[in-house]
Short mmCIF file of C-alpha atoms and ligand atoms in Angstrom, two decimals:
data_model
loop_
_atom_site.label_atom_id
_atom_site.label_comp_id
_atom_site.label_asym_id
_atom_site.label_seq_id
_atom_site.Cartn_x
_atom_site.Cartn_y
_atom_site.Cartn_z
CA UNK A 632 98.64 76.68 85.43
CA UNK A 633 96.38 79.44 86.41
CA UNK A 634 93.13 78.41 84.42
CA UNK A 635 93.56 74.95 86.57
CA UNK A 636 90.74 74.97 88.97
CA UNK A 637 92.57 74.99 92.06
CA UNK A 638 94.95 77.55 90.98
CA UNK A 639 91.74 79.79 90.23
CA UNK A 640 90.38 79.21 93.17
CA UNK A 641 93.86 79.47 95.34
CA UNK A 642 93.66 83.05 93.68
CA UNK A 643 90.73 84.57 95.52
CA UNK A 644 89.89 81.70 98.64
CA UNK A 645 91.40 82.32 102.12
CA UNK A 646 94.68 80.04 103.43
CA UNK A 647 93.22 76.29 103.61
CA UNK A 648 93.83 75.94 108.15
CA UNK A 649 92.17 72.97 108.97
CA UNK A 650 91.65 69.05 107.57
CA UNK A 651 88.14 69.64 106.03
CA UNK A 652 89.23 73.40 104.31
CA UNK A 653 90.17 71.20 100.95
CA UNK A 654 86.87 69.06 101.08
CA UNK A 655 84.27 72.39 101.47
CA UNK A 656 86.49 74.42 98.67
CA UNK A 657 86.38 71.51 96.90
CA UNK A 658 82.26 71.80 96.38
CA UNK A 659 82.45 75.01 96.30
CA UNK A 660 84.64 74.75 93.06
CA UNK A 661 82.26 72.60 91.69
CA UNK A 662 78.92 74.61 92.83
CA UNK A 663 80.78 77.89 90.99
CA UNK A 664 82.06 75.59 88.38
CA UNK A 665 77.94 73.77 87.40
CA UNK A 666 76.64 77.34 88.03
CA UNK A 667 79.00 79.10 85.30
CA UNK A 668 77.88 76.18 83.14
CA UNK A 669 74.56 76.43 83.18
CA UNK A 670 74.43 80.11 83.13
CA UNK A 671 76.50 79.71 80.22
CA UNK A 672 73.98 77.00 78.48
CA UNK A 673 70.82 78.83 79.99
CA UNK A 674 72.09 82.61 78.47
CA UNK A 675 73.83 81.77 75.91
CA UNK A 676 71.30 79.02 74.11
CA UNK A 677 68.56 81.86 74.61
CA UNK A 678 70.93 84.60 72.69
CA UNK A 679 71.73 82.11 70.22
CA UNK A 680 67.96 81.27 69.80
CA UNK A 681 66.91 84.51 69.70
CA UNK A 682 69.03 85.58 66.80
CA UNK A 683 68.42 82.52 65.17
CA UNK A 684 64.77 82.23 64.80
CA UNK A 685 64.01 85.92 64.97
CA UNK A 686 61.43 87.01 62.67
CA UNK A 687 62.55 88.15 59.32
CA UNK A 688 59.39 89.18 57.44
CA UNK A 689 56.22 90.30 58.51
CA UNK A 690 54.58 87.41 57.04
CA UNK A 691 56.81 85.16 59.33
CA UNK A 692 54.67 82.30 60.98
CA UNK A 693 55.87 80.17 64.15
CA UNK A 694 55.87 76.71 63.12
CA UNK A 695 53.60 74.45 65.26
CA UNK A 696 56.07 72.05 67.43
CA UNK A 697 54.98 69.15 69.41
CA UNK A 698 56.34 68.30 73.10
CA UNK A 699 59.15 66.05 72.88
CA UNK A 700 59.23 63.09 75.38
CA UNK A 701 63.02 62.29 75.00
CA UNK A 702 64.33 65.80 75.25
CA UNK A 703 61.85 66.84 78.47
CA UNK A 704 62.80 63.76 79.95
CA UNK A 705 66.76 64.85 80.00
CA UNK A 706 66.45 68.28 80.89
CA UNK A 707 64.51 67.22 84.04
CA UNK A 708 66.55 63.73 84.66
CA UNK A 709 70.27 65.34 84.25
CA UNK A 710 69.81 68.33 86.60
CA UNK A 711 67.73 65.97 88.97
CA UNK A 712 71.48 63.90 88.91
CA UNK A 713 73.30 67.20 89.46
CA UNK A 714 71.04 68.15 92.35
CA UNK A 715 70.98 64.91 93.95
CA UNK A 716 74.73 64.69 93.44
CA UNK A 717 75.44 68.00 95.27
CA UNK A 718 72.76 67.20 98.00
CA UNK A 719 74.96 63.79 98.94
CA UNK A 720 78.04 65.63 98.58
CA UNK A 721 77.32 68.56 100.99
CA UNK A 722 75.17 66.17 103.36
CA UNK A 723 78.88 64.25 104.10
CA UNK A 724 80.94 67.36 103.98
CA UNK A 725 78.47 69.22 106.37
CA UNK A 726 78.08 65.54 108.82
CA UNK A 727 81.82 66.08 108.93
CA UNK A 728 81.97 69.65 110.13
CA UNK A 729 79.40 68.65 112.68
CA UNK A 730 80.15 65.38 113.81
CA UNK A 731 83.60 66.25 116.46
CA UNK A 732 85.16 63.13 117.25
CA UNK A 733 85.11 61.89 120.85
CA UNK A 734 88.95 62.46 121.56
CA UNK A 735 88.77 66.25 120.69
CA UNK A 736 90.32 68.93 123.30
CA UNK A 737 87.49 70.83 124.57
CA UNK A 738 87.80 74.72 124.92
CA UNK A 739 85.19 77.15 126.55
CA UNK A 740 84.70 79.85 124.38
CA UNK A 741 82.00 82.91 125.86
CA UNK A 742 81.44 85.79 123.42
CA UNK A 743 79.84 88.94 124.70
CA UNK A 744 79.29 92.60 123.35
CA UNK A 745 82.08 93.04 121.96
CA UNK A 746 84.96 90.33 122.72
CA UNK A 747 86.20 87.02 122.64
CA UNK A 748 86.81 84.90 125.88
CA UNK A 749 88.32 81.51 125.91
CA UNK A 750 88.61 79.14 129.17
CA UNK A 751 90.74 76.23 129.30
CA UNK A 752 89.68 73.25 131.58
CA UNK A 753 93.11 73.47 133.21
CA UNK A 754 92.09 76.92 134.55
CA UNK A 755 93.94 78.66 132.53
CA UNK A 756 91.72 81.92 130.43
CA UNK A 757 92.37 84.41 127.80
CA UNK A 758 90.59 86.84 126.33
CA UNK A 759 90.84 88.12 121.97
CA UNK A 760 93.34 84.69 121.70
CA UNK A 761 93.41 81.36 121.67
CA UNK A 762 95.82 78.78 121.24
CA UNK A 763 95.43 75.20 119.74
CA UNK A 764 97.60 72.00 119.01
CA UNK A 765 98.28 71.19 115.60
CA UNK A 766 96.85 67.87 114.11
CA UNK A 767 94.42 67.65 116.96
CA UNK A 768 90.59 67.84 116.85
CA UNK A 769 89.54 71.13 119.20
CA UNK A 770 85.85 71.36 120.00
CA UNK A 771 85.06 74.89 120.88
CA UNK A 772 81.40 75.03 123.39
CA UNK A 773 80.38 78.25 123.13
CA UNK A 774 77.61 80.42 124.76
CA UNK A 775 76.95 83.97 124.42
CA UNK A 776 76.39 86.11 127.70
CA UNK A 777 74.50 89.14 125.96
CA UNK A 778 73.27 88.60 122.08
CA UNK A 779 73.41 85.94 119.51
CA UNK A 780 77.03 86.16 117.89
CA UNK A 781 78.62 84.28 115.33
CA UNK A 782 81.94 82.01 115.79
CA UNK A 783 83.99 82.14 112.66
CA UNK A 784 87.29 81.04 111.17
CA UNK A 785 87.48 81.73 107.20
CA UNK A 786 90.71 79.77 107.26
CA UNK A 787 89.37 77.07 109.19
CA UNK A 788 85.75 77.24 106.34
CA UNK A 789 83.93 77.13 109.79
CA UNK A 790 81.09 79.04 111.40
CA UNK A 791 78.95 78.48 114.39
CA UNK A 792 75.80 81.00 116.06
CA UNK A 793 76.91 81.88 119.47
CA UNK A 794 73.47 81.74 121.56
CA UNK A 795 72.55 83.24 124.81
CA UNK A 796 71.17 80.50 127.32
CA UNK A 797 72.33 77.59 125.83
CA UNK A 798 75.58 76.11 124.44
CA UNK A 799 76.78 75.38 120.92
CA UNK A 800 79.89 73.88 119.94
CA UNK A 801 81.85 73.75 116.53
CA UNK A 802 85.20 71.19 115.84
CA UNK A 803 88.44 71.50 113.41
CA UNK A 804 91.42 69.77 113.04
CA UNK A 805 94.35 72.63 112.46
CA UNK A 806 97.03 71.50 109.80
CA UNK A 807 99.09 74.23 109.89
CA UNK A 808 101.10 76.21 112.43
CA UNK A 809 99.91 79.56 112.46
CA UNK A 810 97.98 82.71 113.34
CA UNK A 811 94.17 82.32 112.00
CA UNK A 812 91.79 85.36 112.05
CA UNK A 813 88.20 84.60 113.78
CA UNK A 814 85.51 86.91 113.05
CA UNK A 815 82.10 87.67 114.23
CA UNK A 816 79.77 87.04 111.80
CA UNK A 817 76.16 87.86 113.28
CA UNK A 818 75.75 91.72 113.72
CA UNK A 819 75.60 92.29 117.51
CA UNK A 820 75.74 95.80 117.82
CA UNK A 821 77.99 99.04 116.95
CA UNK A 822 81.36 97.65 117.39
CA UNK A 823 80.42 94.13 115.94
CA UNK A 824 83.17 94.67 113.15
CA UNK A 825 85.76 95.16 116.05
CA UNK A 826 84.53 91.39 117.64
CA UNK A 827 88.01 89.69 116.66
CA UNK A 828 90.06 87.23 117.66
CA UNK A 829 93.37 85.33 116.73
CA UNK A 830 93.84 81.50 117.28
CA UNK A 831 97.44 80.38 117.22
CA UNK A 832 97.88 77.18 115.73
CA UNK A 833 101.20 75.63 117.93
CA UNK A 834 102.97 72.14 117.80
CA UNK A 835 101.78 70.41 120.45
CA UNK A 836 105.22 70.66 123.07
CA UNK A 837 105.04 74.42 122.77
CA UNK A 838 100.95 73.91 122.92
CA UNK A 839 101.68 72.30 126.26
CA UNK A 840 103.89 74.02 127.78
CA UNK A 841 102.08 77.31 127.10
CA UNK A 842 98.83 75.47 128.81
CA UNK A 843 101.10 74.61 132.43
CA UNK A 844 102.63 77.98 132.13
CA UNK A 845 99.96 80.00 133.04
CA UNK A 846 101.50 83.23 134.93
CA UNK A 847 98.42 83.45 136.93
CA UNK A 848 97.23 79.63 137.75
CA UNK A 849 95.06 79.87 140.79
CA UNK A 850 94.90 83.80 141.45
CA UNK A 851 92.11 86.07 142.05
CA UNK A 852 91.71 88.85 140.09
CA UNK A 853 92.36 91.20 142.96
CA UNK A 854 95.75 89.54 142.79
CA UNK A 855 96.87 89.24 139.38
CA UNK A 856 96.07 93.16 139.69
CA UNK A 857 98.44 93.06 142.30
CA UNK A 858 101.13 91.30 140.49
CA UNK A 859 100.54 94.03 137.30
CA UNK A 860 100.76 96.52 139.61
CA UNK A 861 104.23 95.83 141.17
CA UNK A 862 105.53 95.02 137.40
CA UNK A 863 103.87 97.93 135.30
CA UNK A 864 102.64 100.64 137.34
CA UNK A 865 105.14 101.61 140.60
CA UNK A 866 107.51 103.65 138.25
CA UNK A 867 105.04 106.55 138.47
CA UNK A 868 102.58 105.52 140.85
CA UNK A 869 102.18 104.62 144.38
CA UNK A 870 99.26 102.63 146.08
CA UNK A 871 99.27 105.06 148.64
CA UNK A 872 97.60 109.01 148.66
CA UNK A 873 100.90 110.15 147.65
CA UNK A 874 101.69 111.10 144.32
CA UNK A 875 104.68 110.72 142.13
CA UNK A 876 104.79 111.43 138.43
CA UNK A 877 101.49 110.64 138.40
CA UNK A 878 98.78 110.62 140.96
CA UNK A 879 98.56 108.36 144.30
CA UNK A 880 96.19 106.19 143.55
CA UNK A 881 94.72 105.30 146.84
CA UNK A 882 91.44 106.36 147.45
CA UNK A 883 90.87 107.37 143.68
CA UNK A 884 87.95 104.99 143.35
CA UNK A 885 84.85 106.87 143.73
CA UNK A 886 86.06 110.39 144.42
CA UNK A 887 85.17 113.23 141.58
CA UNK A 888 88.09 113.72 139.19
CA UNK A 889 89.27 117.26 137.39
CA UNK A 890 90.65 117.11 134.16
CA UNK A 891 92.56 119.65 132.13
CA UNK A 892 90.20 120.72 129.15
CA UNK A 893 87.32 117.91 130.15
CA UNK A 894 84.47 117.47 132.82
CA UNK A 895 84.82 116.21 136.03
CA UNK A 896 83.52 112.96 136.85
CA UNK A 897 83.22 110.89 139.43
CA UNK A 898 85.98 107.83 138.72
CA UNK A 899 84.09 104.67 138.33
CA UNK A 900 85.24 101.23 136.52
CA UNK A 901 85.14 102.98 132.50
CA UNK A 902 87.06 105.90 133.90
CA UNK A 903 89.88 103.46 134.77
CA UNK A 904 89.26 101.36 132.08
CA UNK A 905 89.69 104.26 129.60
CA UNK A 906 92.93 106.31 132.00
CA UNK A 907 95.34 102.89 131.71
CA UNK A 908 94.37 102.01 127.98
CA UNK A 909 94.36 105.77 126.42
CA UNK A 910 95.73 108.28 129.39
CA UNK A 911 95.48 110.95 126.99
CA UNK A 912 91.83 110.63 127.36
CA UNK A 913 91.36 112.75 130.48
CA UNK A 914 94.31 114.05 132.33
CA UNK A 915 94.18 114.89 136.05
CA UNK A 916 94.51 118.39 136.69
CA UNK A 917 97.93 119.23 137.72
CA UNK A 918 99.48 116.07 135.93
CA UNK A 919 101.72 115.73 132.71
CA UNK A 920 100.28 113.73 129.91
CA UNK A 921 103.12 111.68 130.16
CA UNK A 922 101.61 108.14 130.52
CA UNK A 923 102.00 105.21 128.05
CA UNK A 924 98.82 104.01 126.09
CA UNK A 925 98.16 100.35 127.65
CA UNK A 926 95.78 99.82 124.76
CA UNK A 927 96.94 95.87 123.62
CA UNK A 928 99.31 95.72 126.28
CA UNK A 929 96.88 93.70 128.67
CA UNK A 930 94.84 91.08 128.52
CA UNK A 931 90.96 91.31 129.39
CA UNK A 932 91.99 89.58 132.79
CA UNK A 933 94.96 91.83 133.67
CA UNK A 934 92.89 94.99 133.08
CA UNK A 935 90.26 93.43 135.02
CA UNK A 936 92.56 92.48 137.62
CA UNK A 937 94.39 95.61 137.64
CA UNK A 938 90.75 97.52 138.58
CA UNK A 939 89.73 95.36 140.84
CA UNK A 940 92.94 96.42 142.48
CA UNK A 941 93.11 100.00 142.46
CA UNK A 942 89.33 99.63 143.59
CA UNK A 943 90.77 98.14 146.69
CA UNK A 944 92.81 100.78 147.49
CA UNK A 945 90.25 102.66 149.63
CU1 CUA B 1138 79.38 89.66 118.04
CU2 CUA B 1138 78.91 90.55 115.87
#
């Protein structure tokens, strides 16, 4: 039935991810729930009052009413219960959300201006993902390389400060297989809206075997922007001077660019950055704008590997 509480709440809340996502809805039903009570009793006793002992005739006198031990008593003893109540309650759910348990599976997670990075102990790193066993506590220990952020999973009804200089560290236990949105949750700056991530929820044999198969286990950057190279690139360019569909790209590094229809400019990390995710950007003078965006086609560590490579080429 709709009017149930859970069904109301089911209606508006986010998808229940992790083990303690029933227990913090749960007192949040019942904080909404006392609330609408007493904002009913509070409001609606005053209307009622106030039509009921309005004054009628000028010559209308307030009676003269003693204090009454019995009814000041209640009104201070019941809400004292109430209070007390949902100070105990939140106290254990809130030990819970802090308290990981010693078994969890540690991630590194670094946020900076405006991205998500994730390190496994294995080695392995991503960047705007991460991926987690099912039914298995993860601790996340985070630190912050610019400005304070803000760690948070609405399906997970978790949220940790990201800190510059020192580390903090948030747990869950995923229930479902999935794909769970993270936010950032402490304005950081223009594009703090854009601070996303995904974490994908796996059963633990395809959690593990997408931990060992990391594509680049034990490269250098230089050489995983080798490896993109060779795969993504070599159809229309070469690492030499010469060109092909597009330009040579030896030697680009560092030398002034022309564009059609933009200023020159000297080519420098953001100019690369910007020519392999949106080409359209700034196109060398004498080229066709022919090139495919790149934009979510690499990781942070390919694109990072892939100009730390064509840096090289000198
Ligand atoms: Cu990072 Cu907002």
């Amino acid at each position: 039935m709709f009017w149930s509480a859970s069904a109301f709440a089911k209606s508006f809340m986010p998808v229940q991810g992790s083990t303690f996502a029933s227990g913090v809805d749960d007192l949040y039903k019942f904080l909404l729930g006392a609330s609408l009570i007493s904002c009913v009793l509070v409001i609606g006793g005053m209307v009622y009052f106030a039509f009921k002992y309005r004054r009628k005739t000028n010559t209308d006198k307030t009676a003269y009413i003693a204090h009454s031990a019995i009814l000041e008593f209640l009104w201070s003893f019941i809400p004292f219960l109430i209070f007390m109540g949902s100070f105990v309650w939140g106290w254990i759910v809130y030990h819970d959300l802090r308290t990981a348990p010693k078994d969890a599976f540690e991630v590194h997670v670094i946020g900076q201006k405006w991205n998500w990075d994730f390190q496994y102990k294995s080695g392995r790193k991503t960047s705007g993902e991460v991926y987690v066993p099912v039914g298995k506590p993860v601790r996340f220990i985070m630190s912050s390389r610019d400005v304070i952020h803000s760690f948070y999973i609405p399906a997970f009804r978790t949220k940790q400060d990201v800190v510059p200089g020192r580390y903090t560290a948030l747990w869950f236990e995923a229930d479902k297989v999935g794909e769970f949105q993270v936010f950032c949750a402490e304005y950081c700056g223009t594009s703090h809206s854009q601070m996303l991530a995904k974490i994908h929820v796996l059963p633990q044999e395809k959690f593990d075997e997408w931990l060992q198969n990391d594509p680049y286990k034990g490269l250098s950057n230089l050489d995983i922007g080798q490896t993109i190279f060779a795969q993504k690139c070599t159809a229309c360019h070469n690492a030499t001077t010469e060109n092909k569909v597009g330009p040579g790209l030896q030697g680009v590094f560092g030398k002034n660019r022309e564009f059609e229809g933009a200023a020159s400019l000297v080519a420098d990390e953001n100019y690369l950055r910007e020519s392999i995710l949106n080409p359209a950007a700034k196109v060398v003078k004498g080229f066709p704008n022919g090139m495919t965006p790149f934009q979510g086609q690499l990781s942070e560590q390919e694109l990072l590997g892939l100009i730390e490579y064509i840096k090289s080429l000198q």
